Coordinates of C-alpha atoms in Angstrom, one line a residue:
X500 CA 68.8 25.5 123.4
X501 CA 70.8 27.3 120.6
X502 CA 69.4 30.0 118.4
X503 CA 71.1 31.0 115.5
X504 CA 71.3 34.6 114.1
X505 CA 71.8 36.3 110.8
X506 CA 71.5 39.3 109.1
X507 CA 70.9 39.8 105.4
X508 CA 70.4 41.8 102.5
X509 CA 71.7 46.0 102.6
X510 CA 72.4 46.7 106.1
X511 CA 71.0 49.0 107.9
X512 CA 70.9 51.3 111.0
X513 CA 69.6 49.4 113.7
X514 CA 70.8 45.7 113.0
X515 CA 72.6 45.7 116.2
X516 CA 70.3 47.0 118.4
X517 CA 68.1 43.9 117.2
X518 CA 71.3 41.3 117.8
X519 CA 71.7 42.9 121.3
X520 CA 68.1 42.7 122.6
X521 CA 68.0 38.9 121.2
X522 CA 70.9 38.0 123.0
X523 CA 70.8 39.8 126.2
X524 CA 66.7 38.4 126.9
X525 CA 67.7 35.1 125.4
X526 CA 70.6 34.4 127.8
X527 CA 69.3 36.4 130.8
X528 CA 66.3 35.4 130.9
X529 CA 66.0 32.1 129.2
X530 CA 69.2 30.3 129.4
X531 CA 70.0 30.3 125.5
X532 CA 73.5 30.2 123.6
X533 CA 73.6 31.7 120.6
X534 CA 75.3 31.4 117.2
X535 CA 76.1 34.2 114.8
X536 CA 76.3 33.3 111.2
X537 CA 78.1 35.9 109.3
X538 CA 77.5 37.5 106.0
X539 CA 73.9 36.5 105.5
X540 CA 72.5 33.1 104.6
X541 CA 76.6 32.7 103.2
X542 CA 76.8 31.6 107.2
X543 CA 75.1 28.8 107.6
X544 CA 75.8 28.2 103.6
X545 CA 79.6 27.6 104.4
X546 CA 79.2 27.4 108.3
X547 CA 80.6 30.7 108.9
X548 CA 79.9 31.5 112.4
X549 CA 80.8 33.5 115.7
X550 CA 79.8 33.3 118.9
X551 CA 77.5 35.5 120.6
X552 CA 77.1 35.6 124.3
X553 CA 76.2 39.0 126.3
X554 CA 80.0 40.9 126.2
X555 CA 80.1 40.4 122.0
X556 CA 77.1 42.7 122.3
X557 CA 77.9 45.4 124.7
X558 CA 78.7 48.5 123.3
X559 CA 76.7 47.9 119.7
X560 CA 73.5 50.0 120.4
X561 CA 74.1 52.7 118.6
X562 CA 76.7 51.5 116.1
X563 CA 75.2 51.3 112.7
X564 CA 75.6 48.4 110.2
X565 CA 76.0 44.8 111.7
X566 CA 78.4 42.8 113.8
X567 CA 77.2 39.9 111.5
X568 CA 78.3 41.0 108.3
X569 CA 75.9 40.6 105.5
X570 CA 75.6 40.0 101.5
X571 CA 72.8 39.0 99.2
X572 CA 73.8 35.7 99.1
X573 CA 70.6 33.6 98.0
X574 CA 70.9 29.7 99.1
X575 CA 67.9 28.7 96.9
X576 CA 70.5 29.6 94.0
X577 CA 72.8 27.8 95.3
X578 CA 73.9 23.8 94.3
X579 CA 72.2 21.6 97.1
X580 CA 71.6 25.1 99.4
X581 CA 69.0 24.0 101.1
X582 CA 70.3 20.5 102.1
X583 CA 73.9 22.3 102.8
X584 CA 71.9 24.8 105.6
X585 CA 70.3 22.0 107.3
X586 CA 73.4 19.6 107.4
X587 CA 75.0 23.0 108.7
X588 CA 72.5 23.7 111.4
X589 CA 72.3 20.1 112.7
X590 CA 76.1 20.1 112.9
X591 CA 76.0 23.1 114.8
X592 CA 73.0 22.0 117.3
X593 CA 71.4 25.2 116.1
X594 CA 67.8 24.5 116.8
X595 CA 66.1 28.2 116.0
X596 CA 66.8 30.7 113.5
X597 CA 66.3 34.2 114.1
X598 CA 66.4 35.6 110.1
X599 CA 66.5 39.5 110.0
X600 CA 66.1 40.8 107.0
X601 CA 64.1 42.7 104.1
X602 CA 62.0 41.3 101.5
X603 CA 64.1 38.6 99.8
X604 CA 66.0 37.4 102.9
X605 CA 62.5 37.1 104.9
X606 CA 61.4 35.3 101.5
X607 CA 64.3 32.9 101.5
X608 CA 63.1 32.1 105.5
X609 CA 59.4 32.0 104.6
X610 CA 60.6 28.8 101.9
X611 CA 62.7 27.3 104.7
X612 CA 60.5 27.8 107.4
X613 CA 57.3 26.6 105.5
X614 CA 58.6 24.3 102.9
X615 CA 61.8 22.6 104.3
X616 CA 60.6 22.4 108.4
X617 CA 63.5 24.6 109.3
X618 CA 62.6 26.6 112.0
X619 CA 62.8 30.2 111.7
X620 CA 61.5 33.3 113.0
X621 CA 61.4 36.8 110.7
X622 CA 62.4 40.0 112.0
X623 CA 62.0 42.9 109.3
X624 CA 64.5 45.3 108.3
X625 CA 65.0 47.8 105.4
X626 CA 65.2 51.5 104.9
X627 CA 62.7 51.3 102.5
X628 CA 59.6 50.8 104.8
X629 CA 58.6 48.6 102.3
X630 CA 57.4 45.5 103.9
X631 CA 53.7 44.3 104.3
X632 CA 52.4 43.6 107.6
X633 CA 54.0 46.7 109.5
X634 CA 53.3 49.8 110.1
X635 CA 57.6 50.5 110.3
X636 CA 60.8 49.0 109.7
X637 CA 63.5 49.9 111.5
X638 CA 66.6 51.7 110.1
X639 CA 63.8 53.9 107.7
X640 CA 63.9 56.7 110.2
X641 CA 66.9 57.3 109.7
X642 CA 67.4 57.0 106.9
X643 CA 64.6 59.5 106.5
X644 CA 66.2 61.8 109.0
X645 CA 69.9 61.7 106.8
X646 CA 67.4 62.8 103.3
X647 CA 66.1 65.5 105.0
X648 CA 69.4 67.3 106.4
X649 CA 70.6 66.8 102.8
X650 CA 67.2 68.7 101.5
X651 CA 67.9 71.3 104.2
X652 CA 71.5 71.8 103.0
X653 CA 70.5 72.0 99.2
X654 CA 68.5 74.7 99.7
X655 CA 70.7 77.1 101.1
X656 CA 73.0 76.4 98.3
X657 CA 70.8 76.1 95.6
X658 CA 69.4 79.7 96.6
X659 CA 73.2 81.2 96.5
X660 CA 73.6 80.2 93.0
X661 CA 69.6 80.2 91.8
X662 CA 70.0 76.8 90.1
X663 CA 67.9 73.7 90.2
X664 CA 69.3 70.7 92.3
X665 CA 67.8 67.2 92.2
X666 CA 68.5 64.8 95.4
X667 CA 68.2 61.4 94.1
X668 CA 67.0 58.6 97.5
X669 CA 66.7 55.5 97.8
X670 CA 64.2 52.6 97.8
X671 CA 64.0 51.1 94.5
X672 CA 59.9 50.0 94.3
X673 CA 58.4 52.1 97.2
X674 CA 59.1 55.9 97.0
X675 CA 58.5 56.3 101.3
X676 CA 62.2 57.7 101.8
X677 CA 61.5 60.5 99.0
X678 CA 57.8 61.3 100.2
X679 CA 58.7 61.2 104.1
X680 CA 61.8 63.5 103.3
X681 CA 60.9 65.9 100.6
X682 CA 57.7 67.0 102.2
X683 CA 59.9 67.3 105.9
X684 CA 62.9 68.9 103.7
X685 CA 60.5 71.6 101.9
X686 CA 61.4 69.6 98.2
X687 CA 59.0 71.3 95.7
X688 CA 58.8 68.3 93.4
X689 CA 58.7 65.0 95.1
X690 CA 58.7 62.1 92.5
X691 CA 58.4 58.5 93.8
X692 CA 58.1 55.3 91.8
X693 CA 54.3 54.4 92.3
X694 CA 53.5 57.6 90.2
X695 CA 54.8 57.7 86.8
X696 CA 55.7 61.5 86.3
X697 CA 56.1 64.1 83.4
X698 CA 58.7 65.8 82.6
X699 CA 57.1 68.9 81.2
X700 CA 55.5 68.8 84.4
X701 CA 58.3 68.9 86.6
X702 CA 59.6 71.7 84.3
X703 CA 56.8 73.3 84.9
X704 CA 56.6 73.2 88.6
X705 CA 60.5 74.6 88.5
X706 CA 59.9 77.5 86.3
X707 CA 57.0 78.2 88.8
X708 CA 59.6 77.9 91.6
X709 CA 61.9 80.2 90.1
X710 CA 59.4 82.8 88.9
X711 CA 59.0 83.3 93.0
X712 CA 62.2 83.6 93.3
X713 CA 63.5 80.6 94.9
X714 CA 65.6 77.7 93.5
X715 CA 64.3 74.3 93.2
X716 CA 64.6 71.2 95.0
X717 CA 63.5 68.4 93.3
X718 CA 63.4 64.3 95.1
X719 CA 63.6 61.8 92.9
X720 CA 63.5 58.4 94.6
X721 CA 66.0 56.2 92.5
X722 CA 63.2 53.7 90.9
X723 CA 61.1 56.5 89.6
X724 CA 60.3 56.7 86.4
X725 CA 58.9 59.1 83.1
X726 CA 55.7 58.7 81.9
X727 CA 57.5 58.1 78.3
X728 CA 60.3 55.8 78.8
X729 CA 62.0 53.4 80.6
X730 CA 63.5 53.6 84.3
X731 CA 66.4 55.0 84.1
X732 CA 69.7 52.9 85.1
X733 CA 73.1 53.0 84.9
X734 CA 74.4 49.5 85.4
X735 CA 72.3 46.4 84.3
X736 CA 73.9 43.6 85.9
X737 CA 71.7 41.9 88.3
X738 CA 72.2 40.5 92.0
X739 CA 71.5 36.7 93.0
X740 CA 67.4 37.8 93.7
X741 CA 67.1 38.6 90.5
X742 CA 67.3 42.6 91.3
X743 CA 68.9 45.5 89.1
X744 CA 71.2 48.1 90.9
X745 CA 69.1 51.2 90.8
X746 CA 70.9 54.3 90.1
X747 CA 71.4 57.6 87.3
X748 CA 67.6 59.1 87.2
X749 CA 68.1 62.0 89.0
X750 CA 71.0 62.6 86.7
X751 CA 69.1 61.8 83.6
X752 CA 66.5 64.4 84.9
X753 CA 68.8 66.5 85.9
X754 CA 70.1 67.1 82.0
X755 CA 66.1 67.2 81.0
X756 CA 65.4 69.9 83.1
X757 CA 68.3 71.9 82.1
X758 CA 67.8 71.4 78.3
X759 CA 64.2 72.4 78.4
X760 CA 64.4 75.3 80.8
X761 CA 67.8 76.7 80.4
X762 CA 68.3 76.7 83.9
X763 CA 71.2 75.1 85.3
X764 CA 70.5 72.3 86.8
X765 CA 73.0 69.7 89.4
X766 CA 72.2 66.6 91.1
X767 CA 73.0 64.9 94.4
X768 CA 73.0 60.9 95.1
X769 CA 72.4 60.0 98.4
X770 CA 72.9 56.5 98.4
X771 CA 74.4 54.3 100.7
X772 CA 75.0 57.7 103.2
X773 CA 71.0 56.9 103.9
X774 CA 72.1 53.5 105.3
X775 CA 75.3 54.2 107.0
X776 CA 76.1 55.9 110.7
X777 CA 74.1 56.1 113.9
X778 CA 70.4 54.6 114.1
X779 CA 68.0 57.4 115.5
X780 CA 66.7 56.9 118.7
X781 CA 63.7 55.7 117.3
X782 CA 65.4 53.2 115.0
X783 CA 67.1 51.8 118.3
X784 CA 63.6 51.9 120.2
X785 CA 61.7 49.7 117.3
X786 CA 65.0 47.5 116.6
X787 CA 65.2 46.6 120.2
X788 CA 61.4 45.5 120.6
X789 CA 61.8 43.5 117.9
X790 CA 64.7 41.7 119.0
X791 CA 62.8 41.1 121.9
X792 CA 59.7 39.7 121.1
X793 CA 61.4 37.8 118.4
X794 CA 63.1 35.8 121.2
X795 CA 60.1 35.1 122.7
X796 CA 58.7 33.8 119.8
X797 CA 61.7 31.3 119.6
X798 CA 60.8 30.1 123.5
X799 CA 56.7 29.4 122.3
X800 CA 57.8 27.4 119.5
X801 CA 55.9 29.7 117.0
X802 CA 57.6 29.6 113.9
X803 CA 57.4 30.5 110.3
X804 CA 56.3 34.4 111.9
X805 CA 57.6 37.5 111.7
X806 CA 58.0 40.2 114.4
X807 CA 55.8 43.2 113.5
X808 CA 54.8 46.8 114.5
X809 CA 51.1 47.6 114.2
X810 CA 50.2 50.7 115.8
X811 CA 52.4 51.3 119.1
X812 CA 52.0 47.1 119.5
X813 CA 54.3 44.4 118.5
X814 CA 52.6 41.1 116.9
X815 CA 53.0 38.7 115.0
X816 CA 52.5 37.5 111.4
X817 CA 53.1 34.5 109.1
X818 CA 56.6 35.5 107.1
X819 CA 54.9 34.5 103.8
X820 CA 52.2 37.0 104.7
X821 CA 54.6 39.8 105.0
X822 CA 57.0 38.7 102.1
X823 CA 54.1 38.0 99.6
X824 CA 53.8 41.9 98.6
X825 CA 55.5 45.2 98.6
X826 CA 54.2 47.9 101.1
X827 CA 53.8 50.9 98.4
X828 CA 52.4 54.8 98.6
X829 CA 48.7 54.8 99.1
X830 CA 48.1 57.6 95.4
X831 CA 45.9 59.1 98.3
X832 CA 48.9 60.3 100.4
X833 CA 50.5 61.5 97.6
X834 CA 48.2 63.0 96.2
X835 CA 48.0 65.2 99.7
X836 CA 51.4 66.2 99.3
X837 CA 50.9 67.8 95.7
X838 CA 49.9 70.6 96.9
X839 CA 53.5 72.1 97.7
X840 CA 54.9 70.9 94.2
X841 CA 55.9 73.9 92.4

């Protein structure tokens, strides 16, 4: 039998722990070849592939990113996509395709696999910890872990010059980067998109901060936004999902907070540092699980599901189930956390 494999969407740490388990149980163990389409669904698109036997993987547990490539290519945008994968796949003898991905390349598999009898199996992946019907993704604790080291070194220099700095994370809907991270970093505002915040608030809280004697940190996660306007964006050109690159709140806040405090005020961006560099050892533990029992859902024949974490188990769930809605923060867990703000 030969499984295909892709990876799609932002990378993350901890897509090669995934491609390594798949292959190494696949071929040891059941006899597979495998087929690596690169860049995303542009691989079996344009039938860009590799070949992926057991030496292509050694070495790649602990490199970040992805041997694959990958883009946010969308083939249901595409002229005659759908029809072009399956020609693609047929030509290829690629019977199985293991899809891992976040939110809109699991979607794009959910439509294939349910709609178009191509046969795929899910495998989630984004530092956003966003998807429904897991406890975890994989490459989220680390990106977690990189927030908070920024926090931790943001204090020490916002206290030398007693000025307000605002670290600006990722994950556009789902504010768990800047709620996991601020409250581990010590942040004394944490601001995540599910709660619409106030400025006067937040001005509050860092005069409060200040009147203690110690500088402000305030998270921002990047799709927050005010309680009187819009979200905040620089650029407003969107990708082939449909989706807007987030960026420029905690800058915009930055400015607020100096204007109507008088304090000075400087912000840090994160951004793609949170998806780049060494998967934690977690990261590698949960990637490599999945890559395993996403295998062995290619060997029973049960398609159209998605690998999943649920407690300390692995199961699995229908892709459409997990794709249909975004994992967000419970008002209830933030709402525990106020009690450091200010």
């Amino acid at each position: 039998m030969r499984v295909g494999v892709l990876t799609g969407g932002g990378d993350c740490p901890g897509l090669n722990a995934v491609i390594r388990a798949i292959v190494r149980k696949g071929v040891q163990e059941y006899g597979y070849d495998f087929t690596g389409f690169r860049d995303g669904w542009r691989g079996p698109l344009e039938n860009d592939t590799v070949r992926l036997d057991i030496p292509a993987v050694r070495g790649i547990l602990p490199r970040g990113g992805t041997i694959l490539g990958s883009s946010r290519t969308n083939p249901l945008k595409e002229r005659s996509g759908i029809r072009r994968i399956k020609e693609n796949l047929a030509e290829l003898e690629v019977e199985a395709l293991i899809v891992i991905g976040g939110e809109d390349t699991l979607g794009v598999a959910a439509r294939l696999s349910g709609e178009y009898d191509v046969p795929c199996v899910g495998v989630p992946k984004t530092i956003d910890n966003d998807l429904s019907a897991t406890d975890y993704t994989f490459g989220f604790d680390t990106a977690v872990g990189i927030a908070t080291e920024a926090i931790d070194r943001l204090h020490t220099t916002a206290e030398s010059h007693m000025r307000v700095l605002v670290c600006e994370v990722m994950g556009r809907h789902a504010g768990w980067i800047a709620l996991h991270s601020g409250l581990a970093g010590g942040a004394n505002v944490i601001l995540i998109p599910e709660q619409r915040f106030d400025v006067e608030q937040v001005c509050a809280w860092v005069t409060s901060r200040f009147r203690a004697s110690y500088a402000p940190i305030v998270v921002v996660a990047e799709g927050a936004v005010p309680k009187d306007g819009d979200m905040v964006l620089k650029d407003q050109s969107l990708d082939s999902f449909g989706h807007v690159r987030l960026s420029g709140v905690g800058e915009w806040l930055a400015k607020e907070i100096e204007k109507r405090t008088g304090k000075e005020a400087r912000t840090t961006v994160l951004g793609h540092i949170q998806r780049g560099g060494t998967p934690s050892p977690f990261d590698r533990w949960l990637a490599t699980r999945f890559g395993l029992h996403a295998i062995d859902c290619v060997r029973d024949g049960d398609f159209g599901t998605m690998v999943a974490l649920r407690g300390t188990d692995i199961v699995r769930v229908p892709i459409a189930d997990a794709t249909a809605s975004l994992k967000t923060v419970d008002p209830k867990l933030y709402e525990e956390v106020g009690v450091f703000f200010g």
